[in-house]
């Protein structure tokens, strides 16, 4: 076999399981401008501000198909889970394509709707704020099973069924060009179609500390950093908005990357 230098590089990188990231920078498909929003966690105020920044950014650039990708964790922790879901469902950015991924907090919300036994766990990591925002006084984590069941029933009647349908149909991953978008990350060494949903929603160290090439650059939230984390194999965009006030958006256009932030 005779290879040109660039073919040889891509052949070798293919052998190493590294996809195409040796001979050219990662790109999104031509004509698409992606705005990827990190973990919102009930901060409708920050989402409003960031959307204004996104609109202004898009207006100041050339013609392109504008796409906004939400990386999951819309609810819990911050005070306005209800309003965030209202914005996502009923007030999307006009003329933008909207993509929503499932986060582990949405998964827990759905689990609580179906079965109150997750309640003591969920209220300890932010579900109490979601219950409040839907008019339910959250039981203490130590409350009885009967109290959690009462809270579940009230929450189920206050939580609009179309919101539940929306959350139930969210997917765990989205691919564009050389990028993969997931809430938490992927388990290194396993093809995307064999990843477990639990890993896509929950994984931390095994993914964050991996130096492996994943074939695509993985854009994710879930694990908080002060500033976006840009590595060769992943970009983390969860800047802990619910507490820091900094909601981050990664903008991808061609091979270009830039950030907007509240
Ligand atoms: Mn998360």
PDB file of C-alpha atoms and ligand atoms in Angstrom:
ATOM      1  CA  UNK A   1       0.000   0.000   0.000  1.00  0.00           C
ATOM      2  CA  UNK A   2       1.214   3.494  -0.867  1.00  0.00           C
ATOM      3  CA  UNK A   3      -0.133   6.440   1.069  1.00  0.00           C
ATOM      4  CA  UNK A   4       0.196  10.167   0.548  1.00  0.00           C
ATOM      5  CA  UNK A   5       1.448  11.808   3.796  1.00  0.00           C
ATOM      6  CA  UNK A   6      -2.033  12.941   4.856  1.00  0.00           C
ATOM      7  CA  UNK A   7      -3.600   9.564   3.991  1.00  0.00           C
ATOM      8  CA  UNK A   8      -0.847   7.853   5.924  1.00  0.00           C
ATOM      9  CA  UNK A   9      -1.572  10.048   8.922  1.00  0.00           C
ATOM     10  CA  UNK A  10      -5.270   9.313   8.826  1.00  0.00           C
ATOM     11  CA  UNK A  11      -4.550   5.605   8.297  1.00  0.00           C
ATOM     12  CA  UNK A  12      -2.254   5.569  11.319  1.00  0.00           C
ATOM     13  CA  UNK A  13      -4.698   7.585  13.423  1.00  0.00           C
ATOM     14  CA  UNK A  14      -7.416   5.147  12.370  1.00  0.00           C
ATOM     15  CA  UNK A  15      -5.239   2.299  13.629  1.00  0.00           C
ATOM     16  CA  UNK A  16      -4.875   4.147  16.909  1.00  0.00           C
ATOM     17  CA  UNK A  17      -8.640   4.562  17.082  1.00  0.00           C
ATOM     18  CA  UNK A  18      -8.277   8.310  17.035  1.00  0.00           C
ATOM     19  CA  UNK A  19     -10.686   9.269  14.278  1.00  0.00           C
ATOM     20  CA  UNK A  20      -9.586  12.152  12.132  1.00  0.00           C
ATOM     21  CA  UNK A  21      -8.118  14.448  14.739  1.00  0.00           C
ATOM     22  CA  UNK A  22      -4.470  14.200  13.665  1.00  0.00           C
ATOM     23  CA  UNK A  23      -4.427  15.903  10.290  1.00  0.00           C
ATOM     24  CA  UNK A  24      -7.018  18.664  10.739  1.00  0.00           C
ATOM     25  CA  UNK A  25      -8.831  20.499  13.525  1.00  0.00           C
ATOM     26  CA  UNK A  26     -12.317  19.277  14.527  1.00  0.00           C
ATOM     27  CA  UNK A  27     -15.168  20.908  12.638  1.00  0.00           C
ATOM     28  CA  UNK A  28     -18.918  21.188  12.618  1.00  0.00           C
ATOM     29  CA  UNK A  29     -20.760  20.843   9.276  1.00  0.00           C
ATOM     30  CA  UNK A  30     -20.493  23.835   6.941  1.00  0.00           C
ATOM     31  CA  UNK A  31     -23.307  26.359   7.205  1.00  0.00           C
ATOM     32  CA  UNK A  32     -24.220  25.465  10.782  1.00  0.00           C
ATOM     33  CA  UNK A  33     -23.435  27.662  13.780  1.00  0.00           C
ATOM     34  CA  UNK A  34     -23.892  25.783  17.064  1.00  0.00           C
ATOM     35  CA  UNK A  35     -24.554  27.452  20.408  1.00  0.00           C
ATOM     36  CA  UNK A  36     -24.133  24.875  23.174  1.00  0.00           C
ATOM     37  CA  UNK A  37     -25.569  25.926  26.548  1.00  0.00           C
ATOM     38  CA  UNK A  38     -24.300  24.370  29.797  1.00  0.00           C
ATOM     39  CA  UNK A  39     -26.212  23.261  32.892  1.00  0.00           C
ATOM     40  CA  UNK A  40     -28.983  25.809  33.599  1.00  0.00           C
ATOM     41  CA  UNK A  41     -30.301  24.348  36.886  1.00  0.00           C
ATOM     42  CA  UNK A  42     -33.297  26.584  37.396  1.00  0.00           C
ATOM     43  CA  UNK A  43     -31.572  29.878  36.570  1.00  0.00           C
ATOM     44  CA  UNK A  44     -34.141  31.359  34.177  1.00  0.00           C
ATOM     45  CA  UNK A  45     -32.589  34.790  34.753  1.00  0.00           C
ATOM     46  CA  UNK A  46     -29.225  33.649  33.403  1.00  0.00           C
ATOM     47  CA  UNK A  47     -30.852  31.819  30.495  1.00  0.00           C
ATOM     48  CA  UNK A  48     -32.607  35.087  29.521  1.00  0.00           C
ATOM     49  CA  UNK A  49     -29.314  36.973  29.623  1.00  0.00           C
ATOM     50  CA  UNK A  50     -27.416  34.313  27.710  1.00  0.00           C
ATOM     51  CA  UNK A  51     -30.106  34.138  25.040  1.00  0.00           C
ATOM     52  CA  UNK A  52     -29.735  37.880  24.486  1.00  0.00           C
ATOM     53  CA  UNK A  53     -25.978  37.384  24.058  1.00  0.00           C
ATOM     54  CA  UNK A  54     -26.601  34.513  21.635  1.00  0.00           C
ATOM     55  CA  UNK A  55     -29.032  36.557  19.537  1.00  0.00           C
ATOM     56  CA  UNK A  56     -26.621  39.490  19.389  1.00  0.00           C
ATOM     57  CA  UNK A  57     -23.754  37.202  18.464  1.00  0.00           C
ATOM     58  CA  UNK A  58     -25.752  35.536  15.692  1.00  0.00           C
ATOM     59  CA  UNK A  59     -26.924  38.878  14.295  1.00  0.00           C
ATOM     60  CA  UNK A  60     -23.340  40.122  14.115  1.00  0.00           C
ATOM     61  CA  UNK A  61     -22.153  37.161  12.059  1.00  0.00           C
ATOM     62  CA  UNK A  62     -22.725  35.960   8.521  1.00  0.00           C
ATOM     63  CA  UNK A  63     -25.681  33.917   7.356  1.00  0.00           C
ATOM     64  CA  UNK A  64     -25.780  30.422   8.830  1.00  0.00           C
ATOM     65  CA  UNK A  65     -28.242  27.917  10.213  1.00  0.00           C
ATOM     66  CA  UNK A  66     -28.273  28.832  13.914  1.00  0.00           C
ATOM     67  CA  UNK A  67     -28.665  25.878  16.256  1.00  0.00           C
ATOM     68  CA  UNK A  68     -28.915  25.938  20.036  1.00  0.00           C
ATOM     69  CA  UNK A  69     -28.012  22.734  21.876  1.00  0.00           C
ATOM     70  CA  UNK A  70     -28.977  22.408  25.549  1.00  0.00           C
ATOM     71  CA  UNK A  71     -26.693  19.982  27.386  1.00  0.00           C
ATOM     72  CA  UNK A  72     -29.220  18.956  30.102  1.00  0.00           C
ATOM     73  CA  UNK A  73     -29.840  19.687  33.804  1.00  0.00           C
ATOM     74  CA  UNK A  74     -32.552  22.295  33.299  1.00  0.00           C
ATOM     75  CA  UNK A  75     -34.149  21.689  36.698  1.00  0.00           C
ATOM     76  CA  UNK A  76     -33.090  21.452  40.372  1.00  0.00           C
ATOM     77  CA  UNK A  77     -30.862  23.591  42.626  1.00  0.00           C
ATOM     78  CA  UNK A  78     -31.772  27.053  41.244  1.00  0.00           C
ATOM     79  CA  UNK A  79     -35.124  28.586  42.160  1.00  0.00           C
ATOM     80  CA  UNK A  80     -36.896  28.680  38.810  1.00  0.00           C
ATOM     81  CA  UNK A  81     -37.073  25.177  37.351  1.00  0.00           C
ATOM     82  CA  UNK A  82     -40.686  25.784  36.322  1.00  0.00           C
ATOM     83  CA  UNK A  83     -39.816  28.950  34.418  1.00  0.00           C
ATOM     84  CA  UNK A  84     -36.802  27.353  32.720  1.00  0.00           C
ATOM     85  CA  UNK A  85     -39.013  24.549  31.378  1.00  0.00           C
ATOM     86  CA  UNK A  86     -41.573  27.175  30.265  1.00  0.00           C
ATOM     87  CA  UNK A  87     -38.844  28.958  28.307  1.00  0.00           C
ATOM     88  CA  UNK A  88     -37.502  25.799  26.689  1.00  0.00           C
ATOM     89  CA  UNK A  89     -40.933  24.494  25.673  1.00  0.00           C
ATOM     90  CA  UNK A  90     -42.959  27.616  24.916  1.00  0.00           C
ATOM     91  CA  UNK A  91     -40.479  30.370  24.169  1.00  0.00           C
ATOM     92  CA  UNK A  92     -37.600  28.980  22.112  1.00  0.00           C
ATOM     93  CA  UNK A  93     -35.145  31.310  20.391  1.00  0.00           C
ATOM     94  CA  UNK A  94     -36.987  32.340  17.233  1.00  0.00           C
ATOM     95  CA  UNK A  95     -35.429  31.141  13.967  1.00  0.00           C
ATOM     96  CA  UNK A  96     -33.027  28.836  15.829  1.00  0.00           C
ATOM     97  CA  UNK A  97     -33.129  25.069  15.630  1.00  0.00           C
ATOM     98  CA  UNK A  98     -33.391  23.807  19.234  1.00  0.00           C
ATOM     99  CA  UNK A  99     -31.925  20.542  20.493  1.00  0.00           C
ATOM    100  CA  UNK A 100     -32.392  19.377  24.080  1.00  0.00           C
ATOM    101  CA  UNK A 101     -30.458  16.579  25.743  1.00  0.00           C
ATOM    102  CA  UNK A 102     -31.434  14.672  28.877  1.00  0.00           C
ATOM    103  CA  UNK A 103     -29.522  15.415  32.099  1.00  0.00           C
ATOM    104  CA  UNK A 104     -29.323  13.247  35.196  1.00  0.00           C
ATOM    105  CA  UNK A 105     -31.530  15.724  37.095  1.00  0.00           C
ATOM    106  CA  UNK A 106     -34.323  15.389  34.521  1.00  0.00           C
ATOM    107  CA  UNK A 107     -33.929  11.628  34.823  1.00  0.00           C
ATOM    108  CA  UNK A 108     -34.327  11.833  38.600  1.00  0.00           C
ATOM    109  CA  UNK A 109     -37.393  14.072  38.238  1.00  0.00           C
ATOM    110  CA  UNK A 110     -39.001  11.495  35.947  1.00  0.00           C
ATOM    111  CA  UNK A 111     -38.095   8.716  38.361  1.00  0.00           C
ATOM    112  CA  UNK A 112     -39.709  10.603  41.229  1.00  0.00           C
ATOM    113  CA  UNK A 113     -42.905  11.126  39.193  1.00  0.00           C
ATOM    114  CA  UNK A 114     -43.075   7.338  38.766  1.00  0.00           C
ATOM    115  CA  UNK A 115     -41.861   6.234  42.195  1.00  0.00           C
ATOM    116  CA  UNK A 116     -41.509   8.277  45.405  1.00  0.00           C
ATOM    117  CA  UNK A 117     -38.780   6.028  46.780  1.00  0.00           C
ATOM    118  CA  UNK A 118     -36.078   8.095  45.046  1.00  0.00           C
ATOM    119  CA  UNK A 119     -37.394  11.186  46.898  1.00  0.00           C
ATOM    120  CA  UNK A 120     -35.045  11.167  49.924  1.00  0.00           C
ATOM    121  CA  UNK A 121     -32.102  11.027  47.523  1.00  0.00           C
ATOM    122  CA  UNK A 122     -33.461  13.554  45.012  1.00  0.00           C
ATOM    123  CA  UNK A 123     -34.321  16.275  47.547  1.00  0.00           C
ATOM    124  CA  UNK A 124     -30.748  16.164  48.850  1.00  0.00           C
ATOM    125  CA  UNK A 125     -29.233  17.037  45.516  1.00  0.00           C
ATOM    126  CA  UNK A 126     -31.500  19.791  44.298  1.00  0.00           C
ATOM    127  CA  UNK A 127     -34.933  18.236  43.731  1.00  0.00           C
ATOM    128  CA  UNK A 128     -36.283  20.227  46.681  1.00  0.00           C
ATOM    129  CA  UNK A 129     -35.988  23.410  44.587  1.00  0.00           C
ATOM    130  CA  UNK A 130     -37.929  21.813  41.720  1.00  0.00           C
ATOM    131  CA  UNK A 131     -40.710  20.713  44.096  1.00  0.00           C
ATOM    132  CA  UNK A 132     -40.916  24.269  45.479  1.00  0.00           C
ATOM    133  CA  UNK A 133     -41.135  25.778  42.011  1.00  0.00           C
ATOM    134  CA  UNK A 134     -44.093  23.507  41.212  1.00  0.00           C
ATOM    135  CA  UNK A 135     -45.933  24.393  44.410  1.00  0.00           C
ATOM    136  CA  UNK A 136     -44.961  21.371  46.499  1.00  0.00           C
ATOM    137  CA  UNK A 137     -43.361  21.721  49.914  1.00  0.00           C
ATOM    138  CA  UNK A 138     -40.421  19.297  49.774  1.00  0.00           C
ATOM    139  CA  UNK A 139     -40.290  16.708  52.563  1.00  0.00           C
ATOM    140  CA  UNK A 140     -37.077  16.542  54.591  1.00  0.00           C
ATOM    141  CA  UNK A 141     -34.742  13.797  53.398  1.00  0.00           C
ATOM    142  CA  UNK A 142     -35.569  11.921  56.614  1.00  0.00           C
ATOM    143  CA  UNK A 143     -39.355  12.119  56.050  1.00  0.00           C
ATOM    144  CA  UNK A 144     -41.465   8.968  55.886  1.00  0.00           C
ATOM    145  CA  UNK A 145     -42.288   7.076  52.715  1.00  0.00           C
ATOM    146  CA  UNK A 146     -45.898   8.192  53.125  1.00  0.00           C
ATOM    147  CA  UNK A 147     -44.879  11.864  53.141  1.00  0.00           C
ATOM    148  CA  UNK A 148     -42.826  11.391  49.990  1.00  0.00           C
ATOM    149  CA  UNK A 149     -45.740   9.630  48.340  1.00  0.00           C
ATOM    150  CA  UNK A 150     -48.032  12.570  49.194  1.00  0.00           C
ATOM    151  CA  UNK A 151     -45.453  14.985  47.736  1.00  0.00           C
ATOM    152  CA  UNK A 152     -45.173  12.812  44.618  1.00  0.00           C
ATOM    153  CA  UNK A 153     -48.914  12.843  44.066  1.00  0.00           C
ATOM    154  CA  UNK A 154     -49.163  16.618  44.405  1.00  0.00           C
ATOM    155  CA  UNK A 155     -46.125  17.112  42.183  1.00  0.00           C
ATOM    156  CA  UNK A 156     -47.585  14.753  39.559  1.00  0.00           C
ATOM    157  CA  UNK A 157     -50.789  16.781  39.487  1.00  0.00           C
ATOM    158  CA  UNK A 158     -48.924  20.124  39.284  1.00  0.00           C
ATOM    159  CA  UNK A 159     -46.406  18.999  36.672  1.00  0.00           C
ATOM    160  CA  UNK A 160     -47.968  19.479  33.220  1.00  0.00           C
ATOM    161  CA  UNK A 161     -48.219  16.214  31.283  1.00  0.00           C
ATOM    162  CA  UNK A 162     -46.706  17.801  28.179  1.00  0.00           C
ATOM    163  CA  UNK A 163     -43.620  18.686  30.254  1.00  0.00           C
ATOM    164  CA  UNK A 164     -43.388  15.068  31.253  1.00  0.00           C
ATOM    165  CA  UNK A 165     -43.727  13.984  27.608  1.00  0.00           C
ATOM    166  CA  UNK A 166     -41.038  16.486  26.639  1.00  0.00           C
ATOM    167  CA  UNK A 167     -38.607  15.143  29.239  1.00  0.00           C
ATOM    168  CA  UNK A 168     -39.450  11.524  28.398  1.00  0.00           C
ATOM    169  CA  UNK A 169     -38.516  11.995  24.756  1.00  0.00           C
ATOM    170  CA  UNK A 170     -35.151  13.734  25.292  1.00  0.00           C
ATOM    171  CA  UNK A 171     -32.182  11.867  23.882  1.00  0.00           C
ATOM    172  CA  UNK A 172     -28.888  11.250  25.662  1.00  0.00           C
ATOM    173  CA  UNK A 173     -26.533  12.163  22.805  1.00  0.00           C
ATOM    174  CA  UNK A 174     -26.296  14.279  19.676  1.00  0.00           C
ATOM    175  CA  UNK A 175     -23.605  14.239  16.971  1.00  0.00           C
ATOM    176  CA  UNK A 176     -22.554  16.990  14.567  1.00  0.00           C
ATOM    177  CA  UNK A 177     -19.430  16.760  12.422  1.00  0.00           C
ATOM    178  CA  UNK A 178     -16.431  15.933  14.615  1.00  0.00           C
ATOM    179  CA  UNK A 179     -18.322  16.644  17.846  1.00  0.00           C
ATOM    180  CA  UNK A 180     -20.427  14.568  20.192  1.00  0.00           C
ATOM    181  CA  UNK A 181     -22.742  16.253  22.699  1.00  0.00           C
ATOM    182  CA  UNK A 182     -23.753  14.438  25.897  1.00  0.00           C
ATOM    183  CA  UNK A 183     -24.688  15.542  29.394  1.00  0.00           C
ATOM    184  CA  UNK A 184     -21.930  13.945  31.476  1.00  0.00           C
ATOM    185  CA  UNK A 185     -19.492  12.171  29.160  1.00  0.00           C
ATOM    186  CA  UNK A 186     -18.797   8.731  27.740  1.00  0.00           C
ATOM    187  CA  UNK A 187     -17.027   5.630  28.966  1.00  0.00           C
ATOM    188  CA  UNK A 188     -13.663   5.600  27.160  1.00  0.00           C
ATOM    189  CA  UNK A 189     -13.029   2.724  24.755  1.00  0.00           C
ATOM    190  CA  UNK A 190     -16.694   1.872  24.142  1.00  0.00           C
ATOM    191  CA  UNK A 191     -18.483   2.790  20.865  1.00  0.00           C
ATOM    192  CA  UNK A 192     -21.266   5.324  21.203  1.00  0.00           C
ATOM    193  CA  UNK A 193     -23.995   2.843  20.290  1.00  0.00           C
ATOM    194  CA  UNK A 194     -22.913   0.595  23.173  1.00  0.00           C
ATOM    195  CA  UNK A 195     -22.603   3.301  25.844  1.00  0.00           C
ATOM    196  CA  UNK A 196     -24.882   2.856  28.823  1.00  0.00           C
ATOM    197  CA  UNK A 197     -27.366   5.698  29.429  1.00  0.00           C
ATOM    198  CA  UNK A 198     -26.164   5.797  33.043  1.00  0.00           C
ATOM    199  CA  UNK A 199     -22.649   6.648  31.883  1.00  0.00           C
ATOM    200  CA  UNK A 200     -23.889   9.315  29.471  1.00  0.00           C
ATOM    201  CA  UNK A 201     -25.852  10.939  32.305  1.00  0.00           C
ATOM    202  CA  UNK A 202     -23.600  10.392  35.328  1.00  0.00           C
ATOM    203  CA  UNK A 203     -19.987   9.542  34.494  1.00  0.00           C
ATOM    204  CA  UNK A 204     -17.242  11.661  36.065  1.00  0.00           C
ATOM    205  CA  UNK A 205     -13.605  10.629  36.782  1.00  0.00           C
ATOM    206  CA  UNK A 206     -13.275   7.735  34.314  1.00  0.00           C
ATOM    207  CA  UNK A 207     -14.163  10.203  31.564  1.00  0.00           C
ATOM    208  CA  UNK A 208     -12.736  13.470  32.915  1.00  0.00           C
ATOM    209  CA  UNK A 209      -9.272  12.060  33.593  1.00  0.00           C
ATOM    210  CA  UNK A 210      -9.087  10.010  30.390  1.00  0.00           C
ATOM    211  CA  UNK A 211      -6.457  11.065  27.888  1.00  0.00           C
ATOM    212  CA  UNK A 212      -7.826   8.755  25.192  1.00  0.00           C
ATOM    213  CA  UNK A 213      -9.107  10.026  21.884  1.00  0.00           C
ATOM    214  CA  UNK A 214     -12.800   9.297  21.587  1.00  0.00           C
ATOM    215  CA  UNK A 215     -13.051   9.683  17.799  1.00  0.00           C
ATOM    216  CA  UNK A 216     -15.021  12.868  18.357  1.00  0.00           C
ATOM    217  CA  UNK A 217     -14.513  15.807  20.673  1.00  0.00           C
ATOM    218  CA  UNK A 218     -17.028  15.296  23.483  1.00  0.00           C
ATOM    219  CA  UNK A 219     -18.844  18.449  24.610  1.00  0.00           C
ATOM    220  CA  UNK A 220     -20.395  17.935  28.030  1.00  0.00           C
ATOM    221  CA  UNK A 221     -21.729  19.522  31.216  1.00  0.00           C
ATOM    222  CA  UNK A 222     -22.361  17.831  34.596  1.00  0.00           C
ATOM    223  CA  UNK A 223     -18.929  18.355  36.199  1.00  0.00           C
ATOM    224  CA  UNK A 224     -18.360  21.899  37.383  1.00  0.00           C
ATOM    225  CA  UNK A 225     -15.259  23.924  36.608  1.00  0.00           C
ATOM    226  CA  UNK A 226     -14.603  27.631  37.212  1.00  0.00           C
ATOM    227  CA  UNK A 227     -14.064  28.211  33.513  1.00  0.00           C
ATOM    228  CA  UNK A 228     -14.800  26.001  30.483  1.00  0.00           C
ATOM    229  CA  UNK A 229     -12.364  23.090  30.280  1.00  0.00           C
ATOM    230  CA  UNK A 230     -10.902  22.650  26.810  1.00  0.00           C
ATOM    231  CA  UNK A 231      -8.948  19.410  26.309  1.00  0.00           C
ATOM    232  CA  UNK A 232      -7.972  17.619  23.112  1.00  0.00           C
ATOM    233  CA  UNK A 233     -10.720  15.040  23.625  1.00  0.00           C
ATOM    234  CA  UNK A 234     -13.452  16.981  25.475  1.00  0.00           C
ATOM    235  CA  UNK A 235     -14.856  20.429  26.287  1.00  0.00           C
ATOM    236  CA  UNK A 236     -16.625  20.876  29.652  1.00  0.00           C
ATOM    237  CA  UNK A 237     -19.084  23.771  29.803  1.00  0.00           C
ATOM    238  CA  UNK A 238     -20.719  23.410  33.249  1.00  0.00           C
ATOM    239  CA  UNK A 239     -19.558  26.512  35.098  1.00  0.00           C
ATOM    240  CA  UNK A 240     -21.912  25.952  38.057  1.00  0.00           C
ATOM    241  CA  UNK A 241     -24.388  28.657  36.990  1.00  0.00           C
ATOM    242  CA  UNK A 242     -26.843  27.968  39.829  1.00  0.00           C
ATOM    243  CA  UNK A 243     -24.254  29.192  42.370  1.00  0.00           C
ATOM    244  CA  UNK A 244     -21.659  31.113  40.322  1.00  0.00           C
ATOM    245  CA  UNK A 245     -24.028  33.137  38.144  1.00  0.00           C
ATOM    246  CA  UNK A 246     -21.906  32.131  35.148  1.00  0.00           C
ATOM    247  CA  UNK A 247     -23.880  30.256  32.532  1.00  0.00           C
ATOM    248  CA  UNK A 248     -21.604  29.271  29.655  1.00  0.00           C
ATOM    249  CA  UNK A 249     -22.248  28.839  25.940  1.00  0.00           C
ATOM    250  CA  UNK A 250     -19.740  27.249  23.554  1.00  0.00           C
ATOM    251  CA  UNK A 251     -20.042  28.509  19.985  1.00  0.00           C
ATOM    252  CA  UNK A 252     -18.867  26.186  17.192  1.00  0.00           C
ATOM    253  CA  UNK A 253     -18.673  27.294  13.591  1.00  0.00           C
ATOM    254  CA  UNK A 254     -16.469  25.506  11.048  1.00  0.00           C
ATOM    255  CA  UNK A 255     -13.241  24.849  12.948  1.00  0.00           C
ATOM    256  CA  UNK A 256     -13.741  27.916  15.152  1.00  0.00           C
ATOM    257  CA  UNK A 257     -14.540  27.758  18.893  1.00  0.00           C
ATOM    258  CA  UNK A 258     -15.465  30.642  21.143  1.00  0.00           C
ATOM    259  CA  UNK A 259     -17.400  31.192  24.345  1.00  0.00           C
ATOM    260  CA  UNK A 260     -20.220  33.414  25.567  1.00  0.00           C
ATOM    261  CA  UNK A 261     -20.869  33.660  29.304  1.00  0.00           C
ATOM    262  CA  UNK A 262     -23.153  35.487  31.712  1.00  0.00           C
TER     263      UNK A 262
HETATM  264 MN1  LIG B   1     -25.607  16.695  35.802  1.00  0.00          MN
END
